[in-house]
Amino acid sequence: MSGQTLTITPSAANPGPGPVAPRMLTGDRPTGRLHLGHYVGSLANRVRLHKRYESFFIVADLHMLTTKNSGQDIAAVRHNATEMVLDSLAVGLDPAHSVFFLQSAVPEVAEINLLLSSLVTVPRLERIPSLKEMARDAGKQEMPFALLGYPVLQAADILAVKATAVPVGRDNAAHVEVAREIARRFNRRYRPVFPVPALIHGDVPSLPGTDGQAKMSKSLGNAIYLADPPEEVRGKVMRMYTDPARTGPGVPGTVEGNPVFAYHAAFNDRPAEVADLAERYRAGKVGDVEVKQKLAAAINRFLAPVQERRAAFGADEGLVAELIVTGTERTRREVQRTVADMRDAMGLTAAFTEFQRHARRPHAPDVSDRCEVDQHRK
Ligand code: TRP
């Protein structure tokens, strides 16, 4: 896997101290289209930040395997990844400033995962609540080994490109904390190789589902998707959960914690309209229907340019595939350098180089066995 990386000289592998180019990494598992919850929790930040960094966006299909690993799930990766990249471009990621890559096509990430797994304990991972939730949501009786290691694999992604910033939603914050710990531990135990990545939160706490549950999620069926057409948005908004204590338009209602108003706050570009609705709602002087109609209109105003861009990028045949292939090749080169750097810092390179030097038949340390095999074949 990393035979060729052994040939990288220590000086190239270890450029020494100096300013680190700011680099951002984030992404999603390819399980479906992106929704308003993704936008608020993470996409908005990605768009805002991506031109300030060298920005990498992972299609985390290996992470998907920790809970969904049927042949069908895997066969859907191509379609889902395409939709996700289109959604990302639609909300405003500039393809010229974004490196999209497919995690499973960078096998060195798995090697980094293994090397990092000695730097974290099982009880540390068992204390992370999101993993138990994911196991429960996936209907698992017992914790899958890979799912317990989910944050370590995420650390591998982040450290593989030596990211300095990781913008994520709330459920991923604890995973980035693990990545930070692992980076510090590696640097202390071996040699400073990794910048300690900064966690960047979304600005809105998190968007509830249309059914009033704490979280908008595909599996709960309470999501409004970025690609939902206007009539569908209207339908979902009109069915939204609101203040359950309010029995009629003349009854004073509660704005705080009301999902309809949480969405108004996140998406309505007319603050005076929102303030007026909130005031009349508290006073029992507006019906839910009007509040919801104005919300549906606001969300559709927000989505119109998003869907226009989506259509334009979608019509550009082969664009997404090209972005993913180019981005994956680019990322793989970076990651191969990181693995070489890690193996060198850990002293793993030295062991094999010494064996090559002392072998009965002389082996130049910079000629890998694979090259010799290839020559014999010719
Ligand atoms: N864990 C993320 C999710 O919930 C996906 C992911 C995988 C990721 N690797 C990452 C996010 C690295 C940020 C950085 O889908």
Coordinates of C-alpha atoms and ligand atoms in Angstrom, one line a residue:
M1 CA 0.0 0.0 0.0
S2 CA 2.7 2.4 1.0
G3 CA 5.6 0.7 -0.7
Q4 CA 6.4 3.7 -2.8
T5 CA 6.2 6.0 0.2
L6 CA 9.3 4.4 1.7
T7 CA 11.3 6.1 -1.0
I8 CA 10.5 9.6 0.2
T9 CA 13.6 11.0 1.8
P10 CA 13.4 12.2 5.4
S11 CA 14.0 15.8 4.4
A12 CA 11.1 15.8 1.9
A13 CA 8.9 14.0 4.4
N14 CA 9.7 16.3 7.2
P15 CA 9.9 19.9 6.0
G16 CA 10.5 21.1 9.5
P17 CA 8.9 24.0 11.3
G18 CA 7.3 26.9 9.4
P19 CA 3.9 28.4 8.8
V20 CA 1.2 25.8 8.1
A21 CA -1.1 26.7 5.2
P22 CA -4.6 26.9 6.5
R23 CA -6.5 23.8 5.4
M24 CA -10.1 22.8 6.0
L25 CA -11.6 19.4 5.9
T26 CA -15.2 18.4 6.4
G27 CA -17.8 16.3 4.7
D28 CA -20.6 13.8 5.0
R29 CA -21.5 10.1 4.7
P30 CA -23.1 9.5 1.3
T31 CA -26.5 8.4 2.6
G32 CA -28.8 10.8 0.8
R33 CA -29.6 14.4 -0.2
L34 CA -28.7 17.3 2.1
H35 CA -31.4 19.2 4.0
L36 CA -31.9 22.5 5.8
G37 CA -30.5 21.0 9.0
H38 CA -27.2 20.3 7.2
Y39 CA -27.3 23.8 5.8
V40 CA -27.6 25.4 9.2
G41 CA -25.3 23.0 11.0
S42 CA -22.5 23.0 8.6
L43 CA -23.0 23.9 4.9
A44 CA -23.4 27.7 5.7
N45 CA -20.1 27.6 7.5
R46 CA -18.4 25.7 4.6
V47 CA -19.6 28.3 2.1
R48 CA -18.5 31.2 4.3
L49 CA -15.1 29.8 5.0
H50 CA -14.0 27.7 2.0
K51 CA -12.2 30.4 0.0
R52 CA -10.1 31.3 3.0
Y53 CA -8.6 27.8 3.1
E54 CA -7.4 25.0 0.9
S55 CA -10.7 23.2 1.3
F56 CA -11.2 19.4 1.2
F57 CA -14.7 17.8 1.3
I58 CA -14.9 14.1 2.0
V59 CA -17.5 11.7 0.8
A60 CA -17.1 9.4 3.8
D61 CA -18.3 6.1 2.5
L62 CA -16.0 4.1 4.9
H63 CA -17.8 5.9 7.8
M64 CA -21.1 4.9 6.2
L65 CA -20.1 1.2 6.5
T66 CA -20.0 1.5 10.3
T67 CA -23.8 1.4 10.3
K68 CA -24.9 0.7 6.7
N69 CA -22.8 -1.9 4.9
S70 CA -25.2 -3.9 2.7
G71 CA -24.5 -4.4 -1.0
Q72 CA -27.4 -2.1 -1.7
D73 CA -26.1 0.6 0.6
I74 CA -22.7 0.5 -1.1
A75 CA -24.2 0.4 -4.6
A76 CA -26.1 3.7 -3.7
V77 CA -22.8 5.5 -2.9
R78 CA -22.3 6.8 -6.4
H79 CA -25.8 8.3 -6.7
N80 CA -25.8 9.7 -3.2
A81 CA -22.3 11.2 -3.6
T82 CA -23.4 12.9 -6.8
E83 CA -26.5 14.4 -5.1
M84 CA -24.4 15.6 -2.2
V85 CA -21.8 17.3 -4.3
L86 CA -24.5 18.9 -6.4
D87 CA -26.2 20.1 -3.2
S88 CA -22.8 21.5 -2.0
L89 CA -22.3 23.4 -5.3
A90 CA -25.9 24.6 -5.2
V91 CA -25.5 26.3 -1.8
G92 CA -22.4 28.1 -3.0
L93 CA -19.2 26.0 -2.8
D94 CA -17.0 27.2 -5.7
P95 CA -15.8 24.1 -7.6
A96 CA -12.5 25.9 -8.3
H97 CA -11.9 26.2 -4.5
S98 CA -13.1 22.8 -3.4
V99 CA -11.5 19.4 -3.4
F100 CA -14.1 16.7 -3.3
F101 CA -12.8 13.2 -2.6
L102 CA -14.1 9.7 -2.1
Q103 CA -12.7 8.2 1.1
S104 CA -12.6 4.6 0.1
A105 CA -10.5 5.5 -3.0
V106 CA -7.7 6.8 -0.7
P107 CA -6.8 3.5 1.0
E108 CA -3.9 5.2 2.9
V109 CA -6.6 6.7 5.1
A110 CA -7.2 3.2 6.4
E111 CA -3.5 2.9 7.2
I112 CA -3.5 6.1 9.1
N113 CA -6.6 4.9 11.0
L114 CA -4.6 1.9 12.1
L115 CA -1.5 3.9 13.1
L116 CA -3.7 6.3 15.1
S117 CA -5.7 3.6 16.8
S118 CA -2.9 2.9 19.3
L119 CA -3.2 6.5 20.6
V120 CA -6.7 6.3 22.0
T121 CA -8.4 4.0 24.6
V122 CA -11.6 2.0 24.4
P123 CA -13.1 3.7 27.5
R124 CA -12.4 7.2 25.9
L125 CA -14.4 6.2 22.9
E126 CA -17.2 4.5 24.9
R127 CA -17.9 7.8 26.7
I128 CA -18.9 9.5 23.4
P129 CA -22.7 9.8 23.4
S130 CA -23.2 10.2 19.7
L131 CA -21.8 6.7 19.0
K132 CA -24.4 5.0 21.3
E133 CA -27.1 7.1 19.6
M134 CA -25.9 6.0 16.2
A135 CA -25.8 2.3 17.3
R136 CA -29.3 2.6 18.7
D137 CA -30.7 4.5 15.6
A138 CA -29.2 1.7 13.4
G139 CA -31.0 -0.9 15.4
K140 CA -27.7 -2.5 16.7
Q141 CA -28.0 -4.6 19.9
E142 CA -24.2 -4.4 20.5
M143 CA -21.6 -1.8 19.5
P144 CA -19.9 -2.6 16.2
F145 CA -16.1 -2.5 16.5
A146 CA -16.0 -0.1 13.5
L147 CA -18.6 2.2 15.0
L148 CA -16.6 2.5 18.2
G149 CA -13.7 3.5 16.0
Y150 CA -15.7 6.0 14.0
P151 CA -14.0 9.1 15.6
V152 CA -10.6 7.5 15.1
L153 CA -11.3 7.1 11.4
Q154 CA -12.6 10.7 11.3
A155 CA -9.3 11.7 13.0
A156 CA -7.5 9.8 10.2
D157 CA -9.4 11.8 7.6
I158 CA -8.6 15.1 9.3
L159 CA -5.0 14.4 10.0
A160 CA -4.4 12.8 6.6
V161 CA -4.6 16.2 4.9
K162 CA -3.1 18.0 8.0
A163 CA -6.3 20.1 8.3
T164 CA -6.1 23.1 10.5
A165 CA -9.9 23.7 10.6
V166 CA -12.9 21.4 10.7
P167 CA -16.3 23.0 10.4
V168 CA -19.0 20.5 11.7
G169 CA -22.4 20.4 13.2
R170 CA -23.0 19.6 16.9
D171 CA -23.0 15.8 16.7
N172 CA -19.5 15.8 15.3
A173 CA -17.9 18.1 17.8
A174 CA -16.9 15.3 20.2
H175 CA -15.3 13.4 17.3
V176 CA -13.2 16.4 16.3
E177 CA -12.1 16.7 20.0
V178 CA -10.8 13.1 19.7
A179 CA -8.9 14.1 16.6
R180 CA -7.3 17.0 18.5
E181 CA -6.3 14.7 21.3
I182 CA -4.8 12.2 19.0
A183 CA -2.9 14.9 17.1
R184 CA -1.3 16.2 20.3
R185 CA -0.5 12.7 21.5
F186 CA 1.2 11.7 18.2
N187 CA 3.2 15.0 18.2
R188 CA 4.4 14.4 21.8
R189 CA 5.1 10.7 21.5
Y190 CA 7.0 10.8 18.2
R191 CA 7.6 14.2 16.6
P192 CA 5.5 17.2 15.7
V193 CA 3.8 16.1 12.4
F194 CA 0.2 17.4 12.8
P195 CA -1.3 20.8 13.3
V196 CA -4.0 20.5 16.0
P197 CA -7.2 21.1 14.0
A198 CA -9.6 23.8 15.2
L199 CA -13.3 22.9 15.6
I200 CA -15.6 25.4 13.9
H201 CA -19.2 25.3 15.1
G202 CA -22.3 26.3 13.0
D203 CA -23.9 29.6 14.1
V204 CA -27.5 28.5 14.7
P205 CA -27.6 25.9 17.6
S206 CA -29.3 23.2 15.5
L207 CA -32.5 23.0 13.5
P208 CA -35.4 20.9 14.9
G209 CA -37.3 18.6 12.6
T210 CA -40.6 19.6 11.0
D211 CA -42.2 17.3 13.6
G212 CA -40.7 19.2 16.5
Q213 CA -38.1 16.5 17.4
A214 CA -34.7 18.0 18.4
K215 CA -33.0 17.0 15.1
M216 CA -33.8 17.2 11.4
S217 CA -32.8 13.9 9.9
K218 CA -33.4 11.8 6.9
S219 CA -34.1 8.7 9.0
L220 CA -36.7 10.5 11.1
G221 CA -38.6 11.6 8.0
N222 CA -38.8 15.2 9.3
A223 CA -36.5 17.0 6.8
I224 CA -36.9 19.7 4.2
Y225 CA -34.4 19.0 1.5
L226 CA -32.5 21.6 -0.4
A227 CA -33.8 20.1 -3.6
D228 CA -37.5 20.0 -2.5
P229 CA -39.7 21.8 -5.0
P230 CA -41.8 24.8 -3.7
E231 CA -45.1 22.9 -3.4
E232 CA -43.4 20.2 -1.4
V233 CA -41.8 22.8 0.9
R234 CA -45.2 24.4 1.4
G235 CA -46.8 21.1 2.2
K236 CA -44.1 20.2 4.8
V237 CA -44.3 23.6 6.4
M238 CA -48.1 23.6 6.6
R239 CA -47.9 20.2 8.4
M240 CA -45.2 21.5 10.8
Y241 CA -45.4 21.0 14.5
T242 CA -46.0 24.2 16.4
D243 CA -47.0 25.3 19.9
P244 CA -49.2 22.3 21.0
A245 CA -50.9 24.4 23.7
R246 CA -52.3 26.8 21.2
T247 CA -55.8 25.7 20.4
G248 CA -56.8 28.6 18.1
P249 CA -55.6 31.8 16.4
G250 CA -57.0 33.9 19.3
V251 CA -54.9 32.1 21.9
P252 CA -51.5 33.6 22.9
G253 CA -48.7 31.3 21.8
T254 CA -45.1 30.6 22.7
V255 CA -42.4 31.6 20.3
E256 CA -39.4 30.3 22.2
G257 CA -38.7 26.6 21.3
N258 CA -41.4 26.7 18.6
P259 CA -39.9 25.1 15.5
V260 CA -41.8 27.3 13.1
F261 CA -40.1 30.4 14.7
A262 CA -36.8 28.6 14.8
Y263 CA -37.0 28.2 11.0
H264 CA -38.1 31.8 10.6
A265 CA -35.0 32.9 12.6
A266 CA -32.8 30.8 10.4
F267 CA -34.2 31.4 6.9
N268 CA -36.5 34.5 6.8
D269 CA -34.6 37.3 5.2
R270 CA -37.2 39.8 6.4
P271 CA -36.5 40.4 10.1
A272 CA -39.3 43.0 10.5
E273 CA -41.8 40.5 9.2
V274 CA -40.5 37.9 11.7
A275 CA -40.6 40.4 14.6
D276 CA -44.2 41.4 13.7
L277 CA -45.3 37.7 13.5
A278 CA -43.7 36.9 16.8
E279 CA -45.4 39.8 18.5
R280 CA -48.8 39.0 17.2
Y281 CA -48.3 35.3 18.0
R282 CA -47.5 36.0 21.6
A283 CA -50.6 38.3 21.8
G284 CA -52.9 35.7 20.1
K285 CA -53.4 38.0 17.1
V286 CA -52.3 35.8 14.3
G287 CA -53.2 32.4 13.0
D288 CA -50.7 29.5 12.5
V289 CA -51.7 29.5 8.9
E290 CA -50.3 32.9 8.2
V291 CA -47.1 32.3 10.2
K292 CA -46.6 29.1 8.2
Q293 CA -47.5 30.6 4.8
K294 CA -44.9 33.3 5.4
L295 CA -42.3 30.7 6.5
A296 CA -42.9 28.6 3.4
A297 CA -42.5 31.7 1.2
A298 CA -39.3 32.6 3.0
I299 CA -37.8 29.1 2.7
N300 CA -38.7 29.1 -1.0
R301 CA -37.1 32.5 -1.5
F302 CA -34.0 31.0 0.1
L303 CA -34.1 27.9 -2.0
A304 CA -34.9 29.4 -5.4
P305 CA -31.3 30.5 -6.3
V306 CA -30.0 27.3 -4.7
Q307 CA -32.1 25.2 -7.0
E308 CA -31.2 27.3 -10.0
R309 CA -27.5 26.7 -9.4
R310 CA -28.2 23.0 -8.8
A311 CA -30.0 22.7 -12.2
A312 CA -27.1 24.5 -13.9
F313 CA -24.4 22.3 -12.4
G314 CA -26.6 19.2 -12.9
A315 CA -26.9 20.0 -16.6
D316 CA -23.1 20.1 -17.0
E317 CA -22.7 16.4 -17.9
G318 CA -19.7 14.7 -16.2
L319 CA -18.8 17.7 -14.1
V320 CA -19.4 16.0 -10.7
A321 CA -17.6 12.9 -11.7
E322 CA -14.7 14.9 -13.0
L323 CA -14.5 16.9 -9.7
I324 CA -14.6 13.7 -7.6
V325 CA -11.9 11.9 -9.7
T326 CA -9.6 14.9 -9.8
G327 CA -10.1 15.7 -6.2
T328 CA -9.5 12.1 -5.1
E329 CA -6.2 11.9 -7.0
R330 CA -5.1 15.2 -5.6
T331 CA -6.0 14.1 -2.0
R332 CA -4.4 10.8 -2.4
R333 CA -1.1 12.4 -3.2
E334 CA -1.4 14.5 -0.1
V335 CA -2.3 11.6 2.1
Q336 CA 0.6 9.5 0.7
R337 CA 3.0 12.2 1.9
T338 CA 1.3 12.2 5.3
V339 CA 1.7 8.5 5.7
A340 CA 5.4 8.7 4.8
D341 CA 5.8 11.4 7.3
M342 CA 4.0 9.4 10.0
R343 CA 6.0 6.2 9.4
D344 CA 9.2 8.2 9.4
A345 CA 8.3 10.0 12.6
M346 CA 7.4 6.7 14.3
G347 CA 10.6 5.0 13.1
L348 CA 8.7 2.5 11.0
T349 CA 10.6 3.5 7.9
A350 CA 13.9 3.0 9.6
A351 CA 13.3 -0.6 10.5
F352 CA 12.6 -1.7 6.9
T353 CA 15.4 0.4 5.5
E354 CA 17.8 -1.4 7.8
F355 CA 16.5 -4.8 6.7
Q356 CA 17.1 -3.7 3.1
R357 CA 20.6 -2.6 3.9
H358 CA 21.5 -5.9 5.7
A359 CA 19.7 -8.3 3.3
R360 CA 21.9 -10.9 1.7
R361 CA 21.1 -9.5 -1.7
P362 CA 21.7 -5.7 -1.7
H363 CA 18.6 -3.6 -1.9
A364 CA 18.9 0.1 -2.5
P365 CA 16.6 1.7 0.1
D366 CA 15.0 3.9 -2.6
V367 CA 14.1 1.0 -4.9
S368 CA 10.9 -0.8 -3.7
D369 CA 10.3 -4.4 -4.4
R370 CA 7.3 -3.5 -6.4
C371 CA 9.5 -1.8 -9.0
E372 CA 11.7 -4.9 -9.3
V373 CA 8.7 -7.1 -9.9
D374 CA 7.5 -4.7 -12.5
Q375 CA 10.9 -4.8 -14.3
H376 CA 10.9 -8.6 -14.3
R377 CA 7.5 -8.6 -15.9
K378 CA 8.7 -6.6 -18.8
Ligands
TRP1 N1 -18.8 12.2 10.6 C1 -19.3 13.0 9.5 C2 -20.8 12.7 9.4 O1 -21.5 12.9 10.3 C3 -18.6 12.7 8.2 C4 -17.1 12.9 8.3 C5 -16.2 11.8 8.1 C6 -16.3 14.0 8.6 N2 -14.9 12.3 8.2 C7 -15.0 13.6 8.5 C8 -16.6 15.3 8.9 C9 -13.9 14.5 8.7 C10 -15.6 16.2 9.2 C11 -14.3 15.8 9.1 O2 -21.3 12.4 8.4

